[in-house]
Amino acid sequence: MTDEDSRYEAVRSRDARFDGVFFFAVETTGIYCRPSCPAVTPKRAHVRFFPTAAAAQGAGFRACRRCRPDAVPGSAEWNVRADAVGRAMRLI
């Protein structure tokens, strides 16, 4: 099993432990994501891997609007779902 095969397995399983370790881009859509992105898993033949979000952007890919891979880890933009839940709990 190659390194790219193990990365694809992390993408397929949506493993959040690899968020920030690498990013993947889908050549057919022109979008790059975090490994834990909830979007439909692309076919392996269409996936490219990058060490950073900047490298993916430099290759001409744009950030996914679902997982926000261009956001800073720990910020509200990084984990939108947790931020929304936290705001709802404070309002209650």
mmCIF file with all atom_site columns, C-alpha atoms in Angstrom:
data_model
loop_
_atom_site.group_PDB
_atom_site.id
_atom_site.type_symbol
_atom_site.label_atom_id
_atom_site.label_alt_id
_atom_site.label_comp_id
_atom_site.label_asym_id
_atom_site.label_entity_id
_atom_site.label_seq_id
_atom_site.pdbx_PDB_ins_code
_atom_site.Cartn_x
_atom_site.Cartn_y
_atom_site.Cartn_z
_atom_site.occupancy
_atom_site.B_iso_or_equiv
_atom_site.pdbx_formal_charge
_atom_site.auth_seq_id
_atom_site.auth_comp_id
_atom_site.auth_asym_id
_atom_site.auth_atom_id
_atom_site.pdbx_PDB_model_num
ATOM 1  C CA . MET A 1 1  ? 0.000   0.000  0.000   1.00 0.00 ? 1  MET A CA 1
ATOM 2  C CA . THR A 1 2  ? 1.437   3.362  -1.003  1.00 0.00 ? 2  THR A CA 1
ATOM 3  C CA . ASP A 1 3  ? 1.289   6.572  0.978   1.00 0.00 ? 3  ASP A CA 1
ATOM 4  C CA . GLU A 1 4  ? -1.368  7.944  -1.395  1.00 0.00 ? 4  GLU A CA 1
ATOM 5  C CA . ASP A 1 5  ? -3.463  4.804  -0.919  1.00 0.00 ? 5  ASP A CA 1
ATOM 6  C CA . SER A 1 6  ? -3.426  5.284  2.850   1.00 0.00 ? 6  SER A CA 1
ATOM 7  C CA . ARG A 1 7  ? -4.348  8.946  2.402   1.00 0.00 ? 7  ARG A CA 1
ATOM 8  C CA . TYR A 1 8  ? -7.250  7.977  0.177   1.00 0.00 ? 8  TYR A CA 1
ATOM 9  C CA . GLU A 1 9  ? -8.428  5.534  2.866   1.00 0.00 ? 9  GLU A CA 1
ATOM 10 C CA . ALA A 1 10 ? -8.394  8.439  5.359   1.00 0.00 ? 10 ALA A CA 1
ATOM 11 C CA . VAL A 1 11 ? -10.530 10.452 2.927   1.00 0.00 ? 11 VAL A CA 1
ATOM 12 C CA . ARG A 1 12 ? -12.874 7.531  2.346   1.00 0.00 ? 12 ARG A CA 1
ATOM 13 C CA . SER A 1 13 ? -13.375 7.037  6.093   1.00 0.00 ? 13 SER A CA 1
ATOM 14 C CA . ARG A 1 14 ? -13.601 10.827 6.727   1.00 0.00 ? 14 ARG A CA 1
ATOM 15 C CA . ASP A 1 15 ? -10.941 10.567 9.415   1.00 0.00 ? 15 ASP A CA 1
ATOM 16 C CA . ALA A 1 16 ? -10.683 13.941 11.195  1.00 0.00 ? 16 ALA A CA 1
ATOM 17 C CA . ARG A 1 17 ? -7.294  12.987 12.671  1.00 0.00 ? 17 ARG A CA 1
ATOM 18 C CA . PHE A 1 18 ? -5.735  13.866 9.316   1.00 0.00 ? 18 PHE A CA 1
ATOM 19 C CA . ASP A 1 19 ? -7.264  17.353 9.045   1.00 0.00 ? 19 ASP A CA 1
ATOM 20 C CA . GLY A 1 20 ? -4.379  19.760 8.568   1.00 0.00 ? 20 GLY A CA 1
ATOM 21 C CA . VAL A 1 21 ? -1.920  16.924 7.869   1.00 0.00 ? 21 VAL A CA 1
ATOM 22 C CA . PHE A 1 22 ? -2.798  16.884 4.172   1.00 0.00 ? 22 PHE A CA 1
ATOM 23 C CA . PHE A 1 23 ? -5.468  18.141 1.802   1.00 0.00 ? 23 PHE A CA 1
ATOM 24 C CA . PHE A 1 24 ? -6.985  16.486 -1.233  1.00 0.00 ? 24 PHE A CA 1
ATOM 25 C CA . ALA A 1 25 ? -8.288  17.987 -4.441  1.00 0.00 ? 25 ALA A CA 1
ATOM 26 C CA . VAL A 1 26 ? -10.733 16.613 -6.976  1.00 0.00 ? 26 VAL A CA 1
ATOM 27 C CA . GLU A 1 27 ? -9.602  17.247 -10.538 1.00 0.00 ? 27 GLU A CA 1
ATOM 28 C CA . THR A 1 28 ? -13.102 16.972 -12.054 1.00 0.00 ? 28 THR A CA 1
ATOM 29 C CA . THR A 1 29 ? -14.603 19.661 -9.798  1.00 0.00 ? 29 THR A CA 1
ATOM 30 C CA . GLY A 1 30 ? -11.574 21.884 -9.154  1.00 0.00 ? 30 GLY A CA 1
ATOM 31 C CA . ILE A 1 31 ? -12.205 21.828 -5.385  1.00 0.00 ? 31 ILE A CA 1
ATOM 32 C CA . TYR A 1 32 ? -9.906  20.907 -2.508  1.00 0.00 ? 32 TYR A CA 1
ATOM 33 C CA . CYS A 1 33 ? -11.037 19.627 0.908   1.00 0.00 ? 33 CYS A CA 1
ATOM 34 C CA . ARG A 1 34 ? -9.987  18.353 4.313   1.00 0.00 ? 34 ARG A CA 1
ATOM 35 C CA . PRO A 1 35 ? -9.940  14.559 4.780   1.00 0.00 ? 35 PRO A CA 1
ATOM 36 C CA . SER A 1 36 ? -13.011 14.741 7.043   1.00 0.00 ? 36 SER A CA 1
ATOM 37 C CA . CYS A 1 37 ? -15.180 16.587 4.495   1.00 0.00 ? 37 CYS A CA 1
ATOM 38 C CA . PRO A 1 38 ? -18.786 15.299 4.548   1.00 0.00 ? 38 PRO A CA 1
ATOM 39 C CA . ALA A 1 39 ? -19.152 15.620 0.758   1.00 0.00 ? 39 ALA A CA 1
ATOM 40 C CA . VAL A 1 40 ? -19.463 12.575 -1.484  1.00 0.00 ? 40 VAL A CA 1
ATOM 41 C CA . THR A 1 41 ? -16.173 10.685 -1.666  1.00 0.00 ? 41 THR A CA 1
ATOM 42 C CA . PRO A 1 42 ? -14.625 11.127 -5.118  1.00 0.00 ? 42 PRO A CA 1
ATOM 43 C CA . LYS A 1 43 ? -13.209 8.316  -7.225  1.00 0.00 ? 43 LYS A CA 1
ATOM 44 C CA . ARG A 1 44 ? -9.542  7.616  -6.527  1.00 0.00 ? 44 ARG A CA 1
ATOM 45 C CA . ALA A 1 45 ? -8.560  8.362  -10.136 1.00 0.00 ? 45 ALA A CA 1
ATOM 46 C CA . HIS A 1 46 ? -9.724  11.994 -9.761  1.00 0.00 ? 46 HIS A CA 1
ATOM 47 C CA . VAL A 1 47 ? -7.959  12.755 -6.469  1.00 0.00 ? 47 VAL A CA 1
ATOM 48 C CA . ARG A 1 48 ? -4.667  14.605 -5.941  1.00 0.00 ? 48 ARG A CA 1
ATOM 49 C CA . PHE A 1 49 ? -3.012  15.158 -2.558  1.00 0.00 ? 49 PHE A CA 1
ATOM 50 C CA . PHE A 1 50 ? -1.295  18.288 -1.263  1.00 0.00 ? 50 PHE A CA 1
ATOM 51 C CA . PRO A 1 51 ? 0.678   18.979 1.932   1.00 0.00 ? 51 PRO A CA 1
ATOM 52 C CA . THR A 1 52 ? -0.967  22.392 2.492   1.00 0.00 ? 52 THR A CA 1
ATOM 53 C CA . ALA A 1 53 ? -4.068  24.330 1.489   1.00 0.00 ? 53 ALA A CA 1
ATOM 54 C CA . ALA A 1 54 ? -1.798  26.929 -0.113  1.00 0.00 ? 54 ALA A CA 1
ATOM 55 C CA . ALA A 1 55 ? -0.280  24.255 -2.366  1.00 0.00 ? 55 ALA A CA 1
ATOM 56 C CA . ALA A 1 56 ? -3.751  23.188 -3.504  1.00 0.00 ? 56 ALA A CA 1
ATOM 57 C CA . GLN A 1 57 ? -4.718  26.794 -4.212  1.00 0.00 ? 57 GLN A CA 1
ATOM 58 C CA . GLY A 1 58 ? -1.448  27.312 -6.053  1.00 0.00 ? 58 GLY A CA 1
ATOM 59 C CA . ALA A 1 59 ? -2.329  24.360 -8.286  1.00 0.00 ? 59 ALA A CA 1
ATOM 60 C CA . GLY A 1 60 ? -5.567  26.119 -9.256  1.00 0.00 ? 60 GLY A CA 1
ATOM 61 C CA . PHE A 1 61 ? -8.097  24.501 -6.914  1.00 0.00 ? 61 PHE A CA 1
ATOM 62 C CA . ARG A 1 62 ? -10.639 26.444 -4.839  1.00 0.00 ? 62 ARG A CA 1
ATOM 63 C CA . ALA A 1 63 ? -11.652 25.744 -1.236  1.00 0.00 ? 63 ALA A CA 1
ATOM 64 C CA . CYS A 1 64 ? -14.674 23.560 -0.491  1.00 0.00 ? 64 CYS A CA 1
ATOM 65 C CA . ARG A 1 65 ? -17.610 25.482 0.944   1.00 0.00 ? 65 ARG A CA 1
ATOM 66 C CA . ARG A 1 66 ? -18.679 22.563 3.158   1.00 0.00 ? 66 ARG A CA 1
ATOM 67 C CA . CYS A 1 67 ? -15.508 21.795 5.109   1.00 0.00 ? 67 CYS A CA 1
ATOM 68 C CA . ARG A 1 68 ? -13.733 25.164 4.779   1.00 0.00 ? 68 ARG A CA 1
ATOM 69 C CA . PRO A 1 69 ? -10.156 23.837 4.419   1.00 0.00 ? 69 PRO A CA 1
ATOM 70 C CA . ASP A 1 70 ? -8.804  27.381 4.128   1.00 0.00 ? 70 ASP A CA 1
ATOM 71 C CA . ALA A 1 71 ? -9.991  28.301 7.656   1.00 0.00 ? 71 ALA A CA 1
ATOM 72 C CA . VAL A 1 72 ? -7.638  28.357 10.636  1.00 0.00 ? 72 VAL A CA 1
ATOM 73 C CA . PRO A 1 73 ? -7.886  25.268 12.892  1.00 0.00 ? 73 PRO A CA 1
ATOM 74 C CA . GLY A 1 74 ? -9.787  26.044 16.085  1.00 0.00 ? 74 GLY A CA 1
ATOM 75 C CA . SER A 1 75 ? -11.608 29.050 14.640  1.00 0.00 ? 75 SER A CA 1
ATOM 76 C CA . ALA A 1 76 ? -15.376 29.310 14.282  1.00 0.00 ? 76 ALA A CA 1
ATOM 77 C CA . GLU A 1 77 ? -15.022 28.907 10.515  1.00 0.00 ? 77 GLU A CA 1
ATOM 78 C CA . TRP A 1 78 ? -13.092 25.634 11.000  1.00 0.00 ? 78 TRP A CA 1
ATOM 79 C CA . ASN A 1 79 ? -15.901 23.933 12.940  1.00 0.00 ? 79 ASN A CA 1
ATOM 80 C CA . VAL A 1 80 ? -19.094 25.695 11.902  1.00 0.00 ? 80 VAL A CA 1
ATOM 81 C CA . ARG A 1 81 ? -21.388 23.023 13.334  1.00 0.00 ? 81 ARG A CA 1
ATOM 82 C CA . ALA A 1 82 ? -19.884 23.238 16.842  1.00 0.00 ? 82 ALA A CA 1
ATOM 83 C CA . ASP A 1 83 ? -19.984 27.030 16.727  1.00 0.00 ? 83 ASP A CA 1
ATOM 84 C CA . ALA A 1 84 ? -23.680 27.041 15.777  1.00 0.00 ? 84 ALA A CA 1
ATOM 85 C CA . VAL A 1 85 ? -24.521 24.594 18.574  1.00 0.00 ? 85 VAL A CA 1
ATOM 86 C CA . GLY A 1 86 ? -22.550 26.683 21.067  1.00 0.00 ? 86 GLY A CA 1
ATOM 87 C CA . ARG A 1 87 ? -24.364 29.871 20.053  1.00 0.00 ? 87 ARG A CA 1
ATOM 88 C CA . ALA A 1 88 ? -27.744 28.109 20.319  1.00 0.00 ? 88 ALA A CA 1
ATOM 89 C CA . MET A 1 89 ? -26.933 26.844 23.807  1.00 0.00 ? 89 MET A CA 1
ATOM 90 C CA . ARG A 1 90 ? -25.904 30.322 24.950  1.00 0.00 ? 90 ARG A CA 1
ATOM 91 C CA . LEU A 1 91 ? -29.194 31.740 23.651  1.00 0.00 ? 91 LEU A CA 1
ATOM 92 C CA . ILE A 1 92 ? -31.200 29.140 25.565  1.00 0.00 ? 92 ILE A CA 1
#
